[in-house]
PDB file of C-alpha atoms in Angstrom:
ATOM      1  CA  UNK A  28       4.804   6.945 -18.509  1.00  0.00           C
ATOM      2  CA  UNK A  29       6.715  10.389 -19.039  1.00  0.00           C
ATOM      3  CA  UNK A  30       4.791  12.913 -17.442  1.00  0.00           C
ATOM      4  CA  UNK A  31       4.550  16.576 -18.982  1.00  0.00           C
ATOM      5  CA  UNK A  32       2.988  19.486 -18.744  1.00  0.00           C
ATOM      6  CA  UNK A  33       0.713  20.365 -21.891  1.00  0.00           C
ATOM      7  CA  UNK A  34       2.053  23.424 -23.835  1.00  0.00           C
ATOM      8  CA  UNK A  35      -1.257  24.780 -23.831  1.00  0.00           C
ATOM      9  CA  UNK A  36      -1.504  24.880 -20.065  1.00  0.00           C
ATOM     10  CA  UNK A  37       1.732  26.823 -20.176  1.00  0.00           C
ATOM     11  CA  UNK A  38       0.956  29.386 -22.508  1.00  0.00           C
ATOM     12  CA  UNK A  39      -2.234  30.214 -21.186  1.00  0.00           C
ATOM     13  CA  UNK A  40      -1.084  32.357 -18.632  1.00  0.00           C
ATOM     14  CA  UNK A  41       0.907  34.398 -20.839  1.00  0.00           C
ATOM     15  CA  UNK A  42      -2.399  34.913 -23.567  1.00  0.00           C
ATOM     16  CA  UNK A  43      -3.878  36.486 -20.418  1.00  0.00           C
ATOM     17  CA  UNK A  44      -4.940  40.181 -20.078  1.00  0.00           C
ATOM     18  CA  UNK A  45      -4.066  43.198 -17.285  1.00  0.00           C
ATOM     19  CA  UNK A  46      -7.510  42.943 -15.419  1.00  0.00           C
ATOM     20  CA  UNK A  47      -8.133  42.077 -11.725  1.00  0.00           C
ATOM     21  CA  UNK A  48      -9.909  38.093 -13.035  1.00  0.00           C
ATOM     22  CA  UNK A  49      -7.007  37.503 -15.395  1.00  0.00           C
ATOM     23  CA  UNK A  50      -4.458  38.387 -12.449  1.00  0.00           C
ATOM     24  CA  UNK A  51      -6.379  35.585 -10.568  1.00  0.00           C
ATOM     25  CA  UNK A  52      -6.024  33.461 -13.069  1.00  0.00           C
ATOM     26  CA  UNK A  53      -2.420  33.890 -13.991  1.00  0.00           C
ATOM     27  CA  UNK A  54      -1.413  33.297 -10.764  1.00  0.00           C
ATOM     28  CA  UNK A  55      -3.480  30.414 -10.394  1.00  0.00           C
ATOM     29  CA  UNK A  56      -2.004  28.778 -13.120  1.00  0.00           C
ATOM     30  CA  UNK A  57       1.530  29.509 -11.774  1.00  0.00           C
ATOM     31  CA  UNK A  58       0.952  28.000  -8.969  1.00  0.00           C
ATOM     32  CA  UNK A  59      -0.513  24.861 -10.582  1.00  0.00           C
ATOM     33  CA  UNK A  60       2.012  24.664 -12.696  1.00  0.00           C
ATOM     34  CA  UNK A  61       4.529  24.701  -9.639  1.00  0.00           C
ATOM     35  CA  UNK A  62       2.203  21.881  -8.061  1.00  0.00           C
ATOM     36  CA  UNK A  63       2.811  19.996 -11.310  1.00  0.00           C
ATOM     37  CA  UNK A  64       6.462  20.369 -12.175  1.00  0.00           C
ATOM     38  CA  UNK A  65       7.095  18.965  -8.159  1.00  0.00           C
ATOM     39  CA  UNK A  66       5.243  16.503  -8.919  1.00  0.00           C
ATOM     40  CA  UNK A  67       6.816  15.513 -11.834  1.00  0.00           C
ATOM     41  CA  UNK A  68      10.290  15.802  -9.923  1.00  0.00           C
ATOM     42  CA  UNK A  69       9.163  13.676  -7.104  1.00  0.00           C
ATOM     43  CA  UNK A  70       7.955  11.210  -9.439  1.00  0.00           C
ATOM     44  CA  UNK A  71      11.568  11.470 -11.483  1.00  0.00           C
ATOM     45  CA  UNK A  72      13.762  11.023  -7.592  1.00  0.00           C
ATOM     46  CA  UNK A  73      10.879   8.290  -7.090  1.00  0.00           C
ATOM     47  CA  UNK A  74      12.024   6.100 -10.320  1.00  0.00           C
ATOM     48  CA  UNK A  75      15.919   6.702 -10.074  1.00  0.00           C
ATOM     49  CA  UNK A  76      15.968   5.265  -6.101  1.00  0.00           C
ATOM     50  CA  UNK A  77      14.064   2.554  -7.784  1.00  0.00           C
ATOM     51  CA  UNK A  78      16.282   2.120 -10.367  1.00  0.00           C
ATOM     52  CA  UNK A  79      19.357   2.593  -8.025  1.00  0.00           C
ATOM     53  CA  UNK A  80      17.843  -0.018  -5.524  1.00  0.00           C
ATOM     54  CA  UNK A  81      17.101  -2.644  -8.762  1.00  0.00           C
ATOM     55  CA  UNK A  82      20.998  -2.007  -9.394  1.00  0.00           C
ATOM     56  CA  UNK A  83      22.330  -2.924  -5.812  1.00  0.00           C
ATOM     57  CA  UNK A  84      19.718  -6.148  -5.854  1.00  0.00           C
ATOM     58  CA  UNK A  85      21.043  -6.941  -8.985  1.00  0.00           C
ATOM     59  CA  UNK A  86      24.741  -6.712  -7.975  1.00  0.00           C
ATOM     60  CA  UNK A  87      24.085  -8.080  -4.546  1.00  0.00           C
ATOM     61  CA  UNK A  88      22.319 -11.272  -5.396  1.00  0.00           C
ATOM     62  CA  UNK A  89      23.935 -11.883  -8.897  1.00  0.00           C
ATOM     63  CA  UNK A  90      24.293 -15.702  -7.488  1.00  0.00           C
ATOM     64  CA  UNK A  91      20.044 -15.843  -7.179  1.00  0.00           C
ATOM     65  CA  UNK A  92      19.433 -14.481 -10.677  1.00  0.00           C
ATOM     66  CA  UNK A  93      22.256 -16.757 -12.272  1.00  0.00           C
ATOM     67  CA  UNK A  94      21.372 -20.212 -10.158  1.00  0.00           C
ATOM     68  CA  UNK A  95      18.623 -19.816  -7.817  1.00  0.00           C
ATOM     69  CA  UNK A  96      16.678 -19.708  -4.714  1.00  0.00           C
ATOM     70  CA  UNK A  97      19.765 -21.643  -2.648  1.00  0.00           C
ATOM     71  CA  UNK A  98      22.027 -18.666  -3.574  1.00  0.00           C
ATOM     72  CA  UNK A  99      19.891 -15.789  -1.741  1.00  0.00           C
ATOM     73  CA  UNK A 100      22.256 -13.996  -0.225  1.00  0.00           C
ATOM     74  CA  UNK A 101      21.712 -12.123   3.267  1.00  0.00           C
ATOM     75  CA  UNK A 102      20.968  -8.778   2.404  1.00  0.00           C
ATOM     76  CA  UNK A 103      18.692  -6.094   4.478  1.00  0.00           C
ATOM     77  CA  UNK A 104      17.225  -3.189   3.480  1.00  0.00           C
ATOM     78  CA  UNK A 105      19.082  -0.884   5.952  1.00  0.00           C
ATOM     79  CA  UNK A 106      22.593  -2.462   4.256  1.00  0.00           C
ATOM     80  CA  UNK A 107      21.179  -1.367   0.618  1.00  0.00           C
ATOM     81  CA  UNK A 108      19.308   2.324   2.092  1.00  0.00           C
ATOM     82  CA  UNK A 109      23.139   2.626   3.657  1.00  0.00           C
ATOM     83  CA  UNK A 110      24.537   2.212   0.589  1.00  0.00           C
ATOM     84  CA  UNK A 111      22.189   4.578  -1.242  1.00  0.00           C
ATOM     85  CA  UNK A 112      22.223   7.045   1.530  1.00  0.00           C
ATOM     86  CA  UNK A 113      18.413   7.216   2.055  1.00  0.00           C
ATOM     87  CA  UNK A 114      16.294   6.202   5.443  1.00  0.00           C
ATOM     88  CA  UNK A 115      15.442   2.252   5.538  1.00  0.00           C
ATOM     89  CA  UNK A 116      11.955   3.309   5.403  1.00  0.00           C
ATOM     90  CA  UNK A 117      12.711   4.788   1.555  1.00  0.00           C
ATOM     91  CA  UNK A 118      13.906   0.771   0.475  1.00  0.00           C
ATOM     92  CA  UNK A 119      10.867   0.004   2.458  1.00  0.00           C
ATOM     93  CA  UNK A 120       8.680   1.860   0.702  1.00  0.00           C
ATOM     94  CA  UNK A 121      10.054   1.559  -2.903  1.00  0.00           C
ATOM     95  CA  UNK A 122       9.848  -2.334  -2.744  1.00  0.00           C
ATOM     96  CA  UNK A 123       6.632  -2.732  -1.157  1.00  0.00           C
ATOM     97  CA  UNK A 124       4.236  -4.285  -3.995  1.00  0.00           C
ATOM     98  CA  UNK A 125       7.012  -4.415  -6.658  1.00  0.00           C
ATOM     99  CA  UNK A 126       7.553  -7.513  -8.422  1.00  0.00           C
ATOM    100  CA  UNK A 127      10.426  -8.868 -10.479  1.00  0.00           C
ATOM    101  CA  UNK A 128      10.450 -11.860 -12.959  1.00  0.00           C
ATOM    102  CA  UNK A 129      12.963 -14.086 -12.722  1.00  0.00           C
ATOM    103  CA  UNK A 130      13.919 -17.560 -14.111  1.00  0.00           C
ATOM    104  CA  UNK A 131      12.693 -19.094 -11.020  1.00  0.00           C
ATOM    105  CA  UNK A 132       9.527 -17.350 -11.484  1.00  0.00           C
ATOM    106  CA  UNK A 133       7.804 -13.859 -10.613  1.00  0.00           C
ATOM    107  CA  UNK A 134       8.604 -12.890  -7.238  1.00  0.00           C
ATOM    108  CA  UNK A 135       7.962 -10.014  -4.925  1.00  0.00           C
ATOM    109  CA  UNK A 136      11.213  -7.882  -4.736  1.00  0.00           C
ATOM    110  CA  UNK A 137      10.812  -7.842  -0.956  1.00  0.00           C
ATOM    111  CA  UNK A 138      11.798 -11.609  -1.300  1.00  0.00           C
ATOM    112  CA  UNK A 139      15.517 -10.202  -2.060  1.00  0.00           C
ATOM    113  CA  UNK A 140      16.144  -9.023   1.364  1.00  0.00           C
ATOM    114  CA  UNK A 141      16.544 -11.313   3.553  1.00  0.00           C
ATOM    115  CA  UNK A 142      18.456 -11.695   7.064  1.00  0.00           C
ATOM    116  CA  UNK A 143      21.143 -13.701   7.623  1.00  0.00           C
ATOM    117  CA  UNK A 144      21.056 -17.630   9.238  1.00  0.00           C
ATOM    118  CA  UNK A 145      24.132 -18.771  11.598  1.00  0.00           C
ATOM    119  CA  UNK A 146      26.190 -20.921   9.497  1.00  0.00           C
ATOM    120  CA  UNK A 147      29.536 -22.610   9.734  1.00  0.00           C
ATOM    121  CA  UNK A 148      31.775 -20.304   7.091  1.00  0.00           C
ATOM    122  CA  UNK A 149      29.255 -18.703   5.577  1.00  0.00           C
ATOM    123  CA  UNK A 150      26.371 -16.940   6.078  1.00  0.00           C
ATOM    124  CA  UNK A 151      22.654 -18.034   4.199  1.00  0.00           C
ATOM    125  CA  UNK A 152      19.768 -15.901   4.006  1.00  0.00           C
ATOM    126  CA  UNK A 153      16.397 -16.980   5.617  1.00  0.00           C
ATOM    127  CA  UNK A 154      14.929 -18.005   2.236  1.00  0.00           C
ATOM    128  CA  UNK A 155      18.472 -19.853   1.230  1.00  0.00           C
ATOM    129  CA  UNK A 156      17.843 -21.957   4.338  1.00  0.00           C
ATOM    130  CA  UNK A 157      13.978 -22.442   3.386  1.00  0.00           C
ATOM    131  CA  UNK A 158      14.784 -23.395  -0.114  1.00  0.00           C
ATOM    132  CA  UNK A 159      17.559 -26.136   1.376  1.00  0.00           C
ATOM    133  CA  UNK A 160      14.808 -27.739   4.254  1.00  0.00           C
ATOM    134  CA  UNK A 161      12.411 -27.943   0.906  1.00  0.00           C
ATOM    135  CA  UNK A 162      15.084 -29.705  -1.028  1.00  0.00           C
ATOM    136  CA  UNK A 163      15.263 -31.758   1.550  1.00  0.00           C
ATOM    137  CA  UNK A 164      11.653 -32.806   2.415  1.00  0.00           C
ATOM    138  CA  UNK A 165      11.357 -33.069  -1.291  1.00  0.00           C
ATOM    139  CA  UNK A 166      14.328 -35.620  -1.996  1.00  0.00           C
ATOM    140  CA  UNK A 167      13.639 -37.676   1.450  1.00  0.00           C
ATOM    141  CA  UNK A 168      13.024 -41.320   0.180  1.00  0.00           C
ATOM    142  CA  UNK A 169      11.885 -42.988   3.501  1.00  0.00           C
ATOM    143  CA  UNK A 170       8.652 -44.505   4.979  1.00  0.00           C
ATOM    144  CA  UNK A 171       8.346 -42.192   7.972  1.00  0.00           C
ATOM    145  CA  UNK A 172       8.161 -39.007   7.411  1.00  0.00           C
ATOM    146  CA  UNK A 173      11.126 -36.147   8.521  1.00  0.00           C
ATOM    147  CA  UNK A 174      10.733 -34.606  11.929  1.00  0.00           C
ATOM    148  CA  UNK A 175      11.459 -31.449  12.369  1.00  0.00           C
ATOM    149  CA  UNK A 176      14.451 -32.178  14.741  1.00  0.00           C
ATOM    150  CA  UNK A 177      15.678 -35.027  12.145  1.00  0.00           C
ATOM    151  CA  UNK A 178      15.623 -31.786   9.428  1.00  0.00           C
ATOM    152  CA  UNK A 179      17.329 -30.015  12.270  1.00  0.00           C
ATOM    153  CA  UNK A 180      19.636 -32.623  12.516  1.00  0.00           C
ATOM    154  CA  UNK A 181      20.657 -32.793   8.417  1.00  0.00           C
ATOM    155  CA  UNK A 182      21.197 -29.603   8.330  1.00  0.00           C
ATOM    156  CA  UNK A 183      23.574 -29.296  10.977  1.00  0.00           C
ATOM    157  CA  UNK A 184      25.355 -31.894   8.937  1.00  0.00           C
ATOM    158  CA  UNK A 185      25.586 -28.993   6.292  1.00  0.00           C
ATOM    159  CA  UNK A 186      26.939 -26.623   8.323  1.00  0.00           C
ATOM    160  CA  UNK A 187      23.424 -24.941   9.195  1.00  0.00           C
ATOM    161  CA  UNK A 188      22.958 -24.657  12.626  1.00  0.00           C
ATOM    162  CA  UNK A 189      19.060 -23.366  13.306  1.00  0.00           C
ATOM    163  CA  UNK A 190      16.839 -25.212  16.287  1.00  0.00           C
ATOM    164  CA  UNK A 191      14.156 -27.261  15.584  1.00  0.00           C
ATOM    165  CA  UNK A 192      11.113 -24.639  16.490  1.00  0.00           C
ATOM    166  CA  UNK A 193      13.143 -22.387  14.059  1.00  0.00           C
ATOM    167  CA  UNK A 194      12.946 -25.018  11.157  1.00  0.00           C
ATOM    168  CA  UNK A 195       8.830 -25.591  12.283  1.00  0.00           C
ATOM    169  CA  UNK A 196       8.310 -21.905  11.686  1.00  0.00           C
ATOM    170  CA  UNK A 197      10.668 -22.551   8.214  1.00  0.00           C
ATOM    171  CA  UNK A 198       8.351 -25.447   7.001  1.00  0.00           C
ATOM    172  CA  UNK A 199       4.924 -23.422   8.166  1.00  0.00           C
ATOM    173  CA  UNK A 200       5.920 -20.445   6.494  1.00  0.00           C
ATOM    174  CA  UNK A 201       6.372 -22.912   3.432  1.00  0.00           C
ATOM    175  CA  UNK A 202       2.827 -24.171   3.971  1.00  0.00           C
ATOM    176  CA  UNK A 203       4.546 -27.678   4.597  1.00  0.00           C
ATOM    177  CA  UNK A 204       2.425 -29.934   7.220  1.00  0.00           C
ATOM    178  CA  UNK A 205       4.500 -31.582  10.359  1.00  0.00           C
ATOM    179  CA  UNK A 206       5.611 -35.113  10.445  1.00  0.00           C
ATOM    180  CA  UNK A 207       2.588 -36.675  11.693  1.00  0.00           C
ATOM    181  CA  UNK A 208       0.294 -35.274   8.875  1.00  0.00           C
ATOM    182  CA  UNK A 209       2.580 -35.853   5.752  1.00  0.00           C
ATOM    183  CA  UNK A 210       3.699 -39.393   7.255  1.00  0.00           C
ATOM    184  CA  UNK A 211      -0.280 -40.251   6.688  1.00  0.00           C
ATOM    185  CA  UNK A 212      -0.407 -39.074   3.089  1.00  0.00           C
TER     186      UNK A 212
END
């Protein structure tokens, strides 16, 4: 919403007599009409680092937008605060319950920082590599189900080098059961 400060409230002070009371209340509403036009500024410098951060996210992870969750690209909130010249903590802050709809679906914007994952060439993000072991669990055709270390194992073939405890915290923070459960369903 655009915030303002009713005309009313602004003229008031000026309708107000000489005596001691309307003093009072002149400067009273001076100084509450300071209170409001700061807040209104700090709601203003609020919305254009949003804005600003949107831009860099946009820029940054064009790839994402145009084709998807395999094309998150590392990118950290202390890269994109550098780059706007404002603490980490400001990024922090300004994404923190902010969503963003997408083509792949409404997603927190928090989801567009993410840190990089050793690779051979090039570097993944954390959710690229999550996206890639789903893909994978997802187009495995077998009778026994994929161990972690045999996930481990295919994507090393790729050119994604992560241990196996690092693709069992992957799959649990994908809500996707170990071998033994889904090799009973």
């Amino acid at each position: 919403p655009d915030l303002r400060i009713n005309t009313d409230f602004e003229t008031l002070a000026s309708e107000l007599g000489n005596g001691e009371e309307d003093k009072q209340a002149k400067q009273y509403i001076q100084q509450q009409l300071k209170s409001a036009n700061e807040l209104i500024f700090q709601v203003q410098v609020r919305n254009q680092t949003l804005y600003r951060v949107a831009q860099i996210l946009l820029e940054q992870q064009k790839d994402f937008f145009l084709f998807g969750p395999h094309y998150l690209k590392p990118l950290t909130q202390k890269a994109v605060a550098q780059e706007l010249s404002v603490h980490e903590t400001t990024v922090s802050r300004i994404s923190t319950a902010k969503y963003i709809d997408t083509d792949w679906g409404i997603i927190p914007v928090k989801k567009l920082f993410s840190n990089a994952v050793g690779t051979e060439g090039s570097e993944l993000s954390k959710q690229a590599v999550k996206e890639t072991i789903r893909q994978i669990l997802l187009d495995h055709r077998g009778k026994k189900a994929l161990s972690d270390q045999k996930i481990s194992d295919i994507l090393k073939e790729k050119g994604i080098s992560i241990a196996r405890r690092t693709v069992a915290k992957y799959r649990n923070e994908l809500n996707i059961d170990p071998s033994f459960i889904r090799g009973t369903n």
